[in-house]
Amino acid sequence: MFVSLNWLKNYIDIGSISPEELAEKITKTGIEVEGIEYVAEKSSNVVVGLVESCEKHPNADKLNLCQVNVGDEVLQIICGAPNIAKGQKVAVAKPGAVLPGNFKIKKAKLRGVESNGMICSLQELGIEEKFVPKEVADGIFVFPEDVEVGADALQLLNLDDAILELGLTPNRSDALSMLGVAYEVAAILDVPIHLPEEAVETGKEQAADYVEVKVDAPDLNPYYGAFVIKDIKVGPSPLWMRNYLIAAGIRPINNVVDITNYVLLEYGQPLHAFDFDDFGSKEIVVRRAEQDEKIITLDNQERSLTSDHLVITNGQTATALAGVMGGANSEVSDQTTTVLLEAAYFSPVAVRTASKDHGLRSESSTRFEKGVDPDRVKRAGKRACQLLSKYANGTVLSGVVEFDQLDKSEATVEIKRSNINARLGTEINNDEIADILRKLNFTYNQNDEAFTIQVPTRRQDITIFEDMVEEVARIYGYDNLPFTLPQGASQAGGLTNLQQLKRDVKHYFESAGLMETITYSLTTKERVDLIVSPEIKEQSVTPVELSMPMSEEHSTLRLSMLPEMLDSLSYNSARKQSNLAYYEVGTVFVSQQEKITKQPNELLRAAGALTGAWLAHPWQQEKKVVDFFLVKGIVEGLFTKLNITAEYKQANIEGMHPGRTAQIFTSGTPIGFIGQVHPKLQKAYDLADTYIFDIDLDYIFSIHQNEPNFIKIPRYPSVSRDIALVVDEDVLAGDVRSTIQSVGGDLVKEVGVFDVYQGEHLQQGKKSLAFNLLYLDPERTLKDEEVEASYKAILEAVKEAHQAELRG
Amino acid sequence: MKERLQELQQEALSKVEEAVTLADLQEIRVAYMGKKGPITEVLRGMGKLSKEERPVIGELANKVREAIADELDQKKAKLEDAELEKKLAEETIDVTLPGRPVQVGGPHLLTSIVEEIEDLFIGMGFEIREGPEVETDYYNFEALNLPKGHPARDMQDSFYITEDLLLRTHTSPVQARTMGEYNGSQPVKMICPGKVYRRDTDDATHSHQFTQVEGLYVDKDVRMSDLKGVLNRFAKQMFGEEREIRLRPSFFPFTEPSVEMDISCKVCNGNGCSVCKGTGWIEILGGGMVHPRVLEMAGYDPKVYNGFAFGMGPERIAMLKYGVDDIRHFYTNDIRFLKQYHKA
Ligand SMILES: [Zn+2]
C-alpha cells in the first residue's frame, strides 16, 4: 500500500513530523514502512506560467518562441513541444530551477535566440511514463484554466509529496485504505480524525424506479447496493484526484473511473460503475455462474466460468465477474450519461477462487479477498455519489436499491488490567488502558479494571483477548515492555545421547580430515538411485517424488547423499580444486509404499566422498593419493570410536567398481558400504578415482553402548609371533585372519597383517600373506610351550581351510 | 733421570698442545703412557739408583704421568666438544621449508551457527527436539492455526507430495508434536533446528531449502517481557554485548501478539548505513506469544498455560555475522568457501 502524506493530511493533522520520523513510529507500532519515496525531492523553482504569445523560431522550424508570464515577470522561452499554444497555462522551470536528476536550468541561447527557462512535460518533472495521460505523453503538460499564474507548479502536481510504502501483514487489511491508515496514524500521534463528506443532495427520481436487485447466492454476496447517477459528463477528473491516484500507483482514466478508484483507496471498498444504458435490463441478478458460462471481461478476454465463481448479471448474461473484473459489455465510456454504481460485499472465498482461477489480481480482488469493512460498503457508495455529483456533473437518484443480509455487528472483547499485565509483564494502570482505547477510537465500558470493548468492524482481525493484548502492547510500545527472564522452575537443558553421538560422529570425521558438506535433499529422478546402499535399496519401494516440482533438478527426495555430494566434487574439480575429502551427516527418505500415503522413513546416515591427493608433500617426495584402504581406515576409525565390530564383504553395487567395493556388516546386519565409484560414473562426473562410503547411523547408534566397561590394564607381558603363509592369490586376507582368530581363541589378542607379496619369488598364482600375532593372558605369564602349541594349531587350521603353506 | 723425566713431561705436554684430532691424542697416550713408552723405560733403569733416590724418582715419575694424563683428558674433552659442534653444524636444516601437511577437516558454517544457537539455549535450560522433514498438512499448518484456505498459507508456498503430505515449510510442526507428546501436562522448553523447504527459485537471497531454528517455551504465567528478556540474552551472546534489540509488532498465525526482532546494526552502530538500509536496525527473527488455538489443539489449556515461541534463519545469521553475500554458497559446497569457516 502506497500512502501519500499529502492525501493523508486530508483526514488528520500530522503536524511538523518528518516523513522519516513518522515512518519510524508507524513501523514500531505495527505496520512496517518499507520505503519512503519523494516524488521530486530535488526539484525547485517550477511555477505556473501563461503563454502570452507563441511564434515560430526565426531559425528553426520545430521550435517555438514564447513569451510566458510567470506572475512577477514575462520570460522569453524557446519550446519544442508540438502541443504548445497561446493561452495555455504551463509548468515553467525558471532559470536557477532544478529538475529531477539534478538537472539545473540556466539562461541559454538556442539557434541565436535567448531562452530564459524551460516549459516542462510531466516526464521532465519526474512523473513516471505510465502515469502520464496519453494526450500529453509527447508534449508539455497543460494546467486547468483555474490555476493561478505564478503558483508553485510542483505543489499543484503534488510533486512535493512523500509516499510511504507500507508492507502489510495479512491481518492488517484495515490499512489497505487511506481511512484505515488515518486511524492507525491518529492512534500513534494521538490526533483526531476527520471523515470525508458522504452527504449528497439527491434528485427527485427514485433509484428503485430504475433498477431491481436480486441475490441468489447470499452466502457469497450478503450485501449488494445499487446507486443510479444520471446526467454524467465523462471527462478528466480534478487535478488533485489524479495526483493522488498517481501517488498510489493507479493511472488516471476519466472522472467516473477515477472516482471509483479514489473511493476504493480512500475506504478500502471496491466499487464498480456500469453504463446503465448498456447494462441490458433493469434487473441486477447476482448468482453463481453456470458450468462453462462465458464472460468477456474488460481486458477483452473471454473467460470460462464454474459454479465456484460469482457473477453479476442483467438477468440473462453476465456483466461482471463479482469483485474481480467487470464485463466489456457494460463498461463506462466517454458517451456514458447514466451510471449504475455497485457497492457490494463479496465473500473472500468467492473472490479468491475467481482471482486465482483466472490469474486476475487487482486492487479490488485483494481487498475483497481479505474481507472488507461491512460498515463501509454502503458508505463508500454514498461517498462516490457525492464525488460524481461534484466532479462529473451527476444527479444522484434518491435511495439505494439493496439486498442486505450482511452482519455488521461489532465483536465484543473483554479485558482486565490484571490479565493484560500478567501477559505482558507490565504495570499498566486503568487510565493508561483507557487512554490507549481512546487513541484507537474503540468504544468501551469500564468497570474498575474490566473493560468491555466494542471492536469497530474495520478491525476484523480483533476477536479474542490476545488480539487486544497486542493492541494495548503496541500502542503502549513494545519498547516500553521490561526485560525479564521466565519465573518457572528451571530445568537442566542438554543434548540427548543420540544428539551427542551425532555431534561425536561429525567431530570424528573432521578430526580425520574430512570437511562437512550440506547438500540438497531434493535431487533428480535419474540421480536418486544412481548409488544406493543395499540395505536402503531393499527397503525402498518407490522414491518419494514431489507432486508439482518447480524443476526436474529438485524433484525427488534422496535415497543417498552421495549423488549430490559427487556433484559437489565435480563442481569443485571443474574449478581446479581436485583434492577433496567430504562427508555429510543427514537423512534420506525411504518409502515402503508403491503409492505413497504415509510419511516416509527418515533415516540418519553418514556419507563421504574422497578424491585426488590425500597427502602431497613434494619436497620430501611424499605423495598419497586417495585409495580404498585410506577410506576404509577412516571408516574403521569411526567403528573403533563407537565400539562397533564390522565385517567387510566384497559386493556388487550399482554405480560402484565391481572389484573395489565392500558391503559392511555388523554381526550379520548390513550397515552400509564402501568402495570406488565405477570408472564410467567417475567419467560422467569428470572425476579422478573417487572413493565413497555410506553408513547407517540409526542402526549403529541403536547398538552403541554408552558407558564402556573398564578393561584391566594387563600386568603380564605379551608374546609376539610372526607367521608368513603362501596361499592362492584369490584367498582373502580377511578369511585367513578369521581362521587364525578363531583357532587362537582368547589367547590371541590381535592379528595384524604386516606384508602382502606377490611376484618373482613366488610361484605363479600364489601370494604370501604375513601376519603378526599378539599372545596375551592378562592373568599370568604365558609359557613358551603354550604359544608354540597354539601356533602349530593355527598352521594346521590354515592349511586345512585355505591350503596355506608356511613360507620357506 | 730427574732431568729426563722433566724433559719427557715437557715434550709430551707440548705434543698434546699441538694435537688436533682425537687420534693424535690416542697416539700420544700410547707413545708416552704405554708399557713400552719412555717413562716406563726410565723407571726400568731405577735399579741403578740409591735407596734414597728411588722413591723420589718414583714419585716424580707418577706425577709426570698424572700431569700428562690430565692434559690428555682435558684436551680430549675439548676436541670432543669441537667435533660435536662441527657435527651439529653439519646437521643444520632449513627450518623455513614447509612441514608435512596434515588433513584438516571441519564443520560446515551452518552447523557451527546451529550448534552455537543450540548451546546457547541449552545454557538457558532448553532441550533440543527434532522432527520429520516430510510432514502432514495437519502438523505443518492446521495445528499451527493455519486451517485450509487461510490466506497466510500463501506466505509459504510449499512442496506437496500428496494432498496431505508436504516438505515442512518451517520447523514449527516440531513444536506442535512436542506439545502433543507432553499432552498438556508439563512445561515445554525446547528449540528445534532443521531443514525446511519452500517453493522459491534459488538466487542470491532465496533458497528452496534452508535451515530454521525455532524455540518454544510453555509454562504457567509466561509473560511477553520474558520473551523480550530471553531474546535479548540470545542476541547479546550471539552478536555481542554491545548490540541492542528492539521488538516490533508483526503477524504470524501461530502467535498473538507477534513480534519481529531487530538488532542494532553492527556496521554503523545504529546510525544508518547501506547494510541496514539506513534504519540502524537489522531484522533477525520473528516470534510472539503462542496463540491460544495452538495451545488448545496440542492439548494445553490456554487458561492455565501460555508461552512464547520464536524462529530464526541460521543462513541469514551467518550472512550477517560473516558477510556471506549469497545464500547459495551454503549448498554449493565450494571447498574455497567451506575452508574459510572450519572452526571446530
Ligand atoms: Zn547500518
PDB file of N, CA and C in Angstrom, chain B residues 290-339:
ATOM      1  N   VAL B 290       2.431 -17.620  22.176  1.00  0.00           N
ATOM      2  CA  VAL B 290       1.767 -18.727  21.483  1.00  0.00           C
ATOM      3  C   VAL B 290       0.254 -18.492  21.428  1.00  0.00           C
ATOM      4  N   HIS B 291      -0.312 -18.630  20.236  1.00  0.00           N
ATOM      5  CA  HIS B 291      -1.739 -18.392  20.036  1.00  0.00           C
ATOM      6  C   HIS B 291      -2.544 -19.428  20.832  1.00  0.00           C
ATOM      7  N   PRO B 292      -3.618 -18.982  21.510  1.00  0.00           N
ATOM      8  CA  PRO B 292      -4.375 -19.938  22.340  1.00  0.00           C
ATOM      9  C   PRO B 292      -4.913 -21.133  21.537  1.00  0.00           C
ATOM     10  N   ARG B 293      -5.211 -20.931  20.259  1.00  0.00           N
ATOM     11  CA  ARG B 293      -5.707 -22.048  19.436  1.00  0.00           C
ATOM     12  C   ARG B 293      -4.637 -23.122  19.308  1.00  0.00           C
ATOM     13  N   VAL B 294      -3.387 -22.670  19.175  1.00  0.00           N
ATOM     14  CA  VAL B 294      -2.280 -23.621  19.013  1.00  0.00           C
ATOM     15  C   VAL B 294      -2.111 -24.448  20.289  1.00  0.00           C
ATOM     16  N   LEU B 295      -2.197 -23.770  21.433  1.00  0.00           N
ATOM     17  CA  LEU B 295      -2.079 -24.468  22.717  1.00  0.00           C
ATOM     18  C   LEU B 295      -3.209 -25.487  22.858  1.00  0.00           C
ATOM     19  N   GLU B 296      -4.411 -25.011  22.551  1.00  0.00           N
ATOM     20  CA  GLU B 296      -5.599 -25.838  22.698  1.00  0.00           C
ATOM     21  C   GLU B 296      -5.502 -27.101  21.849  1.00  0.00           C
ATOM     22  N   MET B 297      -5.103 -26.912  20.577  1.00  0.00           N
ATOM     23  CA  MET B 297      -5.040 -28.062  19.677  1.00  0.00           C
ATOM     24  C   MET B 297      -4.003 -29.077  20.136  1.00  0.00           C
ATOM     25  N   ALA B 298      -2.972 -28.594  20.846  1.00  0.00           N
ATOM     26  CA  ALA B 298      -1.933 -29.504  21.307  1.00  0.00           C
ATOM     27  C   ALA B 298      -2.255 -30.072  22.690  1.00  0.00           C
ATOM     28  N   GLY B 299      -3.436 -29.754  23.190  1.00  0.00           N
ATOM     29  CA  GLY B 299      -3.837 -30.335  24.460  1.00  0.00           C
ATOM     30  C   GLY B 299      -3.461 -29.518  25.686  1.00  0.00           C
ATOM     31  N   TYR B 300      -3.086 -28.260  25.475  1.00  0.00           N
ATOM     32  CA  TYR B 300      -2.781 -27.390  26.619  1.00  0.00           C
ATOM     33  C   TYR B 300      -3.944 -26.425  26.841  1.00  0.00           C
ATOM     34  N   ASP B 301      -4.372 -26.287  28.081  1.00  0.00           N
ATOM     35  CA  ASP B 301      -5.463 -25.380  28.388  1.00  0.00           C
ATOM     36  C   ASP B 301      -4.934 -23.944  28.412  1.00  0.00           C
ATOM     37  N   PRO B 302      -5.359 -23.126  27.454  1.00  0.00           N
ATOM     38  CA  PRO B 302      -4.798 -21.766  27.383  1.00  0.00           C
ATOM     39  C   PRO B 302      -5.162 -20.897  28.589  1.00  0.00           C
ATOM     40  N   LYS B 303      -6.101 -21.368  29.405  1.00  0.00           N
ATOM     41  CA  LYS B 303      -6.396 -20.595  30.610  1.00  0.00           C
ATOM     42  C   LYS B 303      -5.364 -20.881  31.698  1.00  0.00           C
ATOM     43  N   VAL B 304      -4.685 -22.015  31.569  1.00  0.00           N
ATOM     44  CA  VAL B 304      -3.686 -22.398  32.575  1.00  0.00           C
ATOM     45  C   VAL B 304      -2.275 -22.145  32.048  1.00  0.00           C
ATOM     46  N   TYR B 305      -2.069 -22.563  30.797  1.00  0.00           N
ATOM     47  CA  TYR B 305      -0.733 -22.457  30.224  1.00  0.00           C
ATOM     48  C   TYR B 305      -0.674 -21.359  29.159  1.00  0.00           C
ATOM     49  N   ASN B 306       0.433 -20.728  29.059  1.00  0.00           N
ATOM     50  CA  ASN B 306       0.701 -19.902  27.883  1.00  0.00           C
ATOM     51  C   ASN B 306       2.204 -19.906  27.657  1.00  0.00           C
ATOM     52  N   GLY B 307       2.651 -19.193  26.644  1.00  0.00           N
ATOM     53  CA  GLY B 307       4.073 -19.292  26.362  1.00  0.00           C
ATOM     54  C   GLY B 307       4.483 -18.408  25.218  1.00  0.00           C
ATOM     55  N   PHE B 308       5.755 -18.546  24.874  1.00  0.00           N
ATOM     56  CA  PHE B 308       6.246 -17.797  23.722  1.00  0.00           C
ATOM     57  C   PHE B 308       6.978 -18.713  22.765  1.00  0.00           C
ATOM     58  N   ALA B 309       7.078 -18.265  21.532  1.00  0.00           N
ATOM     59  CA  ALA B 309       7.776 -19.028  20.501  1.00  0.00           C
ATOM     60  C   ALA B 309       8.539 -18.039  19.638  1.00  0.00           C
ATOM     61  N   PHE B 310       9.581 -18.543  18.994  1.00  0.00           N
ATOM     62  CA  PHE B 310      10.361 -17.669  18.108  1.00  0.00           C
ATOM     63  C   PHE B 310      11.030 -18.537  17.055  1.00  0.00           C
ATOM     64  N   GLY B 311      11.412 -17.922  15.965  1.00  0.00           N
ATOM     65  CA  GLY B 311      12.068 -18.679  14.908  1.00  0.00           C
ATOM     66  C   GLY B 311      13.065 -17.804  14.172  1.00  0.00           C
ATOM     67  N   MET B 312      14.172 -18.437  13.778  1.00  0.00           N
ATOM     68  CA  MET B 312      15.200 -17.651  13.085  1.00  0.00           C
ATOM     69  C   MET B 312      15.858 -18.488  11.990  1.00  0.00           C
ATOM     70  N   GLY B 313      16.562 -17.809  11.096  1.00  0.00           N
ATOM     71  CA  GLY B 313      17.217 -18.480   9.978  1.00  0.00           C
ATOM     72  C   GLY B 313      18.732 -18.422  10.113  1.00  0.00           C
ATOM     73  N   PRO B 314      19.372 -19.572  10.378  1.00  0.00           N
ATOM     74  CA  PRO B 314      20.833 -19.578  10.512  1.00  0.00           C
ATOM     75  C   PRO B 314      21.570 -19.041   9.276  1.00  0.00           C
ATOM     76  N   GLU B 315      21.014 -19.264   8.083  1.00  0.00           N
ATOM     77  CA  GLU B 315      21.680 -18.707   6.898  1.00  0.00           C
ATOM     78  C   GLU B 315      21.768 -17.185   7.012  1.00  0.00           C
ATOM     79  N   ARG B 316      20.624 -16.598   7.385  1.00  0.00           N
ATOM     80  CA  ARG B 316      20.586 -15.135   7.493  1.00  0.00           C
ATOM     81  C   ARG B 316      21.578 -14.665   8.566  1.00  0.00           C
ATOM     82  N   ILE B 317      21.598 -15.391   9.688  1.00  0.00           N
ATOM     83  CA  ILE B 317      22.513 -15.015  10.760  1.00  0.00           C
ATOM     84  C   ILE B 317      23.957 -15.124  10.286  1.00  0.00           C
ATOM     85  N   ALA B 318      24.255 -16.208   9.574  1.00  0.00           N
ATOM     86  CA  ALA B 318      25.617 -16.394   9.064  1.00  0.00           C
ATOM     87  C   ALA B 318      25.971 -15.291   8.070  1.00  0.00           C
ATOM     88  N   MET B 319      25.004 -14.923   7.253  1.00  0.00           N
ATOM     89  CA  MET B 319      25.258 -13.895   6.249  1.00  0.00           C
ATOM     90  C   MET B 319      25.556 -12.560   6.929  1.00  0.00           C
ATOM     91  N   LEU B 320      24.817 -12.280   8.017  1.00  0.00           N
ATOM     92  CA  LEU B 320      25.039 -11.023   8.730  1.00  0.00           C
ATOM     93  C   LEU B 320      26.349 -11.051   9.499  1.00  0.00           C
ATOM     94  N   LYS B 321      26.589 -12.186  10.179  1.00  0.00           N
ATOM     95  CA  LYS B 321      27.758 -12.266  11.041  1.00  0.00           C
ATOM     96  C   LYS B 321      29.063 -12.301  10.247  1.00  0.00           C
ATOM     97  N   TYR B 322      29.046 -12.997   9.114  1.00  0.00           N
ATOM     98  CA  TYR B 322      30.288 -13.196   8.373  1.00  0.00           C
ATOM     99  C   TYR B 322      30.304 -12.526   7.013  1.00  0.00           C
ATOM    100  N   GLY B 323      29.230 -11.794   6.713  1.00  0.00           N
ATOM    101  CA  GLY B 323      29.208 -11.068   5.440  1.00  0.00           C
ATOM    102  C   GLY B 323      29.107 -11.959   4.221  1.00  0.00           C
ATOM    103  N   VAL B 324      28.603 -13.200   4.366  1.00  0.00           N
ATOM    104  CA  VAL B 324      28.413 -14.082   3.208  1.00  0.00           C
ATOM    105  C   VAL B 324      27.389 -13.423   2.286  1.00  0.00           C
ATOM    106  N   ASP B 325      27.714 -13.321   0.995  1.00  0.00           N
ATOM    107  CA  ASP B 325      26.898 -12.471   0.130  1.00  0.00           C
ATOM    108  C   ASP B 325      25.886 -13.219  -0.719  1.00  0.00           C
ATOM    109  N   ASP B 326      25.845 -14.550  -0.625  1.00  0.00           N
ATOM    110  CA  ASP B 326      24.940 -15.295  -1.496  1.00  0.00           C
ATOM    111  C   ASP B 326      24.540 -16.576  -0.771  1.00  0.00           C
ATOM    112  N   ILE B 327      23.233 -16.776  -0.617  1.00  0.00           N
ATOM    113  CA  ILE B 327      22.755 -17.922   0.179  1.00  0.00           C
ATOM    114  C   ILE B 327      23.133 -19.242  -0.487  1.00  0.00           C
ATOM    115  N   ARG B 328      23.340 -19.220  -1.797  1.00  0.00           N
ATOM    116  CA  ARG B 328      23.683 -20.467  -2.490  1.00  0.00           C
ATOM    117  C   ARG B 328      25.029 -21.027  -2.066  1.00  0.00           C
ATOM    118  N   HIS B 329      25.910 -20.160  -1.522  1.00  0.00           N
ATOM    119  CA  HIS B 329      27.204 -20.656  -1.042  1.00  0.00           C
ATOM    120  C   HIS B 329      27.049 -21.790  -0.032  1.00  0.00           C
ATOM    121  N   PHE B 330      25.946 -21.749   0.742  1.00  0.00           N
ATOM    122  CA  PHE B 330      25.774 -22.753   1.790  1.00  0.00           C
ATOM    123  C   PHE B 330      25.506 -24.145   1.229  1.00  0.00           C
ATOM    124  N   TYR B 331      25.088 -24.229  -0.026  1.00  0.00           N
ATOM    125  CA  TYR B 331      24.697 -25.524  -0.582  1.00  0.00           C
ATOM    126  C   TYR B 331      25.544 -25.949  -1.786  1.00  0.00           C
ATOM    127  N   THR B 332      26.434 -25.067  -2.251  1.00  0.00           N
ATOM    128  CA  THR B 332      27.268 -25.411  -3.394  1.00  0.00           C
ATOM    129  C   THR B 332      28.448 -26.265  -2.944  1.00  0.00           C
ATOM    130  N   ASN B 333      28.851 -26.119  -1.687  1.00  0.00           N
ATOM    131  CA  ASN B 333      29.972 -26.872  -1.141  1.00  0.00           C
ATOM    132  C   ASN B 333      31.272 -26.631  -1.899  1.00  0.00           C
ATOM    133  N   ASP B 334      31.492 -25.397  -2.243  1.00  0.00           N
ATOM    134  CA  ASP B 334      32.761 -24.992  -2.839  1.00  0.00           C
ATOM    135  C   ASP B 334      33.804 -25.067  -1.729  1.00  0.00           C
ATOM    136  N   ILE B 335      34.857 -25.835  -1.959  1.00  0.00           N
ATOM    137  CA  ILE B 335      35.859 -26.058  -0.917  1.00  0.00           C
ATOM    138  C   ILE B 335      36.487 -24.737  -0.462  1.00  0.00           C
ATOM    139  N   ARG B 336      36.547 -23.788  -1.392  1.00  0.00           N
ATOM    140  CA  ARG B 336      37.146 -22.493  -1.027  1.00  0.00           C
ATOM    141  C   ARG B 336      36.250 -21.718  -0.058  1.00  0.00           C
ATOM    142  N   PHE B 337      34.952 -22.029  -0.090  1.00  0.00           N
ATOM    143  CA  PHE B 337      34.028 -21.440   0.898  1.00  0.00           C
ATOM    144  C   PHE B 337      34.103 -22.219   2.209  1.00  0.00           C
ATOM    145  N   LEU B 338      34.008 -23.551   2.101  1.00  0.00           N
ATOM    146  CA  LEU B 338      33.978 -24.392   3.311  1.00  0.00           C
ATOM    147  C   LEU B 338      35.219 -24.170   4.173  1.00  0.00           C
ATOM    148  N   LYS B 339      36.372 -24.037   3.507  1.00  0.00           N
ATOM    149  CA  LYS B 339      37.641 -23.897   4.233  1.00  0.00           C
ATOM    150  C   LYS B 339      37.719 -22.628   5.062  1.00  0.00           C
TER     151      LYS B 339
END
